[in-house]
Amino acid sequence: MEAETMEGLSAVTSQLIELEHKIHTGNANAAIEPLKKILNAHKHVHEISAQALYLLGWVQWAKNQYSDAEKTIRAALKLMSNEHPAYFPALLKKASIETSQNHFFKGLHTWLFILDHADSNQHPNIISEAYLGIGSYFKVKESAELAETCFQYAYDFSKQGQNHEAQVKCGIYLLSVYCSTNKYTEAQKTIDECWPILKLLNEADPVLFADMHHYSGMTLASQNNFEQAIESIHRAQRINEENQFLWGQTQNRIQLAKIYAKQNKYHVAITQLESAVLISSIFDHGVIQQEICGIIREIHKSNHNYAAALSAHEAYHHLAIKNRAFFNDDSKKKNGTRLKTLENRLEVIQKKQTESKLKSTIDYLEQKIISLTTDHSKDSLTGAPNQLYFLHNQNKPNSKKNSESINLLINIRNLFDINVIHGRHLGDEVICAVYQALTLHFKHEETSIIRYYGQQFLVLNATPSSITKIHQISLIIERLKTNKQAKIELAIHRIGIKYKKNHEPIITTIELLWQFPAGEKS
């Protein structure tokens, strides 16, 4: 009998896992009746009842039934020990419900409790979620810098948890603060990181796709790519409407209104915002509605409709007075010490993030320099150092200070004719032949041979002894060139003798040399 009971409980546990998956993937309605049946059948089994109540509270929260959700989650937590697998997720849901009702300090208190009691090694995703909540508190308080710090920390922390969906969620919170503070370069980078991860997830929360489309649209709008921006936000809106995500629908309409206003489509913009007010009134206690009234006011001002702007401002002012109560002094006093501790903690995190960003920037610049001086500093045809290499290294001193050296400019004068008469392929062979000949002739360790321009080579730090036998280069070239009869005509000019500190730079000498007619170069 006991074995049957254990088997029955195992089946219920499996059913609860399936129901959690349904809720997570946007099928909350399908989970309501099965959860109620489980609660009726197993109300004396605390472990089962607690899990079922937590899931039911989640469903109620998803359906914007915040008062019911709060009671249900509270009942679930009463049945749970802190070892219950749903204990910290239930606390996170409790904080989300509190915030949804604009009880911001209650939510903050819960998130701080989680930070104090959750093990960061065992629950990295829980810690990152708590920082998302704290960041949301600061975002509502219009402390964008602290919000960004929290979201960035959560994003970094989520990568430790190896939970790709959690990483995308944290990235979306980071996008919210980037887009609201016009940091669209950072936003685009985060979008580029998160989209490939999200597309690889088989059954992710649909709200993640909606939010990614939403912030992609905002980033496109910042580039004045309005058509694609509207299309992207409409995709987000369709997902939010299909899944009855009211907050998402509200945000979609707000951003669409801003885009239409930029296009001077004021009537369309106001229509979007009026719809946003109606939708938000179902779940919002005034904070979002205040924001919308502020946007309506500014759009009416842009359209010189000052009477309507004044009306919107009065509504904004009324809501602002009402919303101050959500940040009342009594709640602040209760959480004052913890807030101070949190701000000190965030200050340390900010310093670490700044150091990390500086290191990342330095690493990037070093890689860029390496790229410039290696990948792009060689001639693709001959493999010789090119003009870019020369420009980066022209001021480097000769390591043998007392040795005499000479710089030459070697010009293939008839390369153009060779290309025209015999074809560019033979011209390329001629260039390679000249470079090979120069390499064989100038073997001194200090000598550099550079393909400076199409038909020109620079020989830097050549020894006097090699210069006296310069005529041998022509003989070497004759042996290397192809069977096609294309005579190679070289012009060799001495362009500088071991320039000193106050000497004219060699680049200037080359430029001056080419100002003279061909017959007068020396």
PDB file of N, CA and C in Angstrom, residues 38 53 72 83 129 136 138 146 167 191 268 289 362 409:
ATOM      1  N   ILE A  38      -5.447  18.667  -8.085  1.00  0.00           N
ATOM      2  CA  ILE A  38      -4.326  18.179  -7.263  1.00  0.00           C
ATOM      3  C   ILE A  38      -4.437  18.720  -5.841  1.00  0.00           C
ATOM      4  N   LEU A  53       0.209  25.164  -5.020  1.00  0.00           N
ATOM      5  CA  LEU A  53      -0.186  26.538  -4.695  1.00  0.00           C
ATOM      6  C   LEU A  53       0.749  27.555  -5.360  1.00  0.00           C
ATOM      7  N   THR A  72      -2.364  33.359  -2.636  1.00  0.00           N
ATOM      8  CA  THR A  72      -1.996  31.972  -2.969  1.00  0.00           C
ATOM      9  C   THR A  72      -0.511  31.722  -2.713  1.00  0.00           C
ATOM     10  N   GLU A  83      14.233  24.570   2.299  1.00  0.00           N
ATOM     11  CA  GLU A  83      14.876  23.535   1.479  1.00  0.00           C
ATOM     12  C   GLU A  83      13.987  23.105   0.313  1.00  0.00           C
ATOM     13  N   GLU A 129      18.010  36.868 -10.633  1.00  0.00           N
ATOM     14  CA  GLU A 129      16.618  37.352 -10.651  1.00  0.00           C
ATOM     15  C   GLU A 129      16.397  38.412  -9.567  1.00  0.00           C
ATOM     16  N   SER A 136      14.956  46.889 -11.123  1.00  0.00           N
ATOM     17  CA  SER A 136      13.646  47.427 -11.524  1.00  0.00           C
ATOM     18  C   SER A 136      13.173  48.493 -10.540  1.00  0.00           C
ATOM     19  N   PHE A 138      15.122  50.503  -8.807  1.00  0.00           N
ATOM     20  CA  PHE A 138      15.885  51.724  -9.088  1.00  0.00           C
ATOM     21  C   PHE A 138      15.440  52.373 -10.401  1.00  0.00           C
ATOM     22  N   LEU A 146      22.119  53.091 -11.255  1.00  0.00           N
ATOM     23  CA  LEU A 146      22.054  51.956 -10.330  1.00  0.00           C
ATOM     24  C   LEU A 146      21.282  50.794 -10.950  1.00  0.00           C
ATOM     25  N   GLN A 167      19.739  33.919 -19.072  1.00  0.00           N
ATOM     26  CA  GLN A 167      20.675  34.903 -19.627  1.00  0.00           C
ATOM     27  C   GLN A 167      19.957  35.885 -20.556  1.00  0.00           C
ATOM     28  N   ILE A 191      21.619  42.862 -28.060  1.00  0.00           N
ATOM     29  CA  ILE A 191      20.692  42.191 -28.988  1.00  0.00           C
ATOM     30  C   ILE A 191      21.437  41.141 -29.803  1.00  0.00           C
ATOM     31  N   VAL A 268      -2.329  59.435 -35.052  1.00  0.00           N
ATOM     32  CA  VAL A 268      -2.093  57.985 -34.888  1.00  0.00           C
ATOM     33  C   VAL A 268      -1.382  57.729 -33.562  1.00  0.00           C
ATOM     34  N   GLN A 289       0.529  54.900 -16.172  1.00  0.00           N
ATOM     35  CA  GLN A 289      -0.418  55.895 -16.697  1.00  0.00           C
ATOM     36  C   GLN A 289       0.155  57.313 -16.602  1.00  0.00           C
ATOM     37  N   ILE A 362      40.641  47.924 -23.400  1.00  0.00           N
ATOM     38  CA  ILE A 362      42.085  47.839 -23.667  1.00  0.00           C
ATOM     39  C   ILE A 362      42.395  46.600 -24.501  1.00  0.00           C
ATOM     40  N   LEU A 409      64.232  54.038 -53.212  1.00  0.00           N
ATOM     41  CA  LEU A 409      62.904  53.872 -53.794  1.00  0.00           C
ATOM     42  C   LEU A 409      63.106  53.235 -55.158  1.00  0.00           C
TER      43      LEU A 409
END
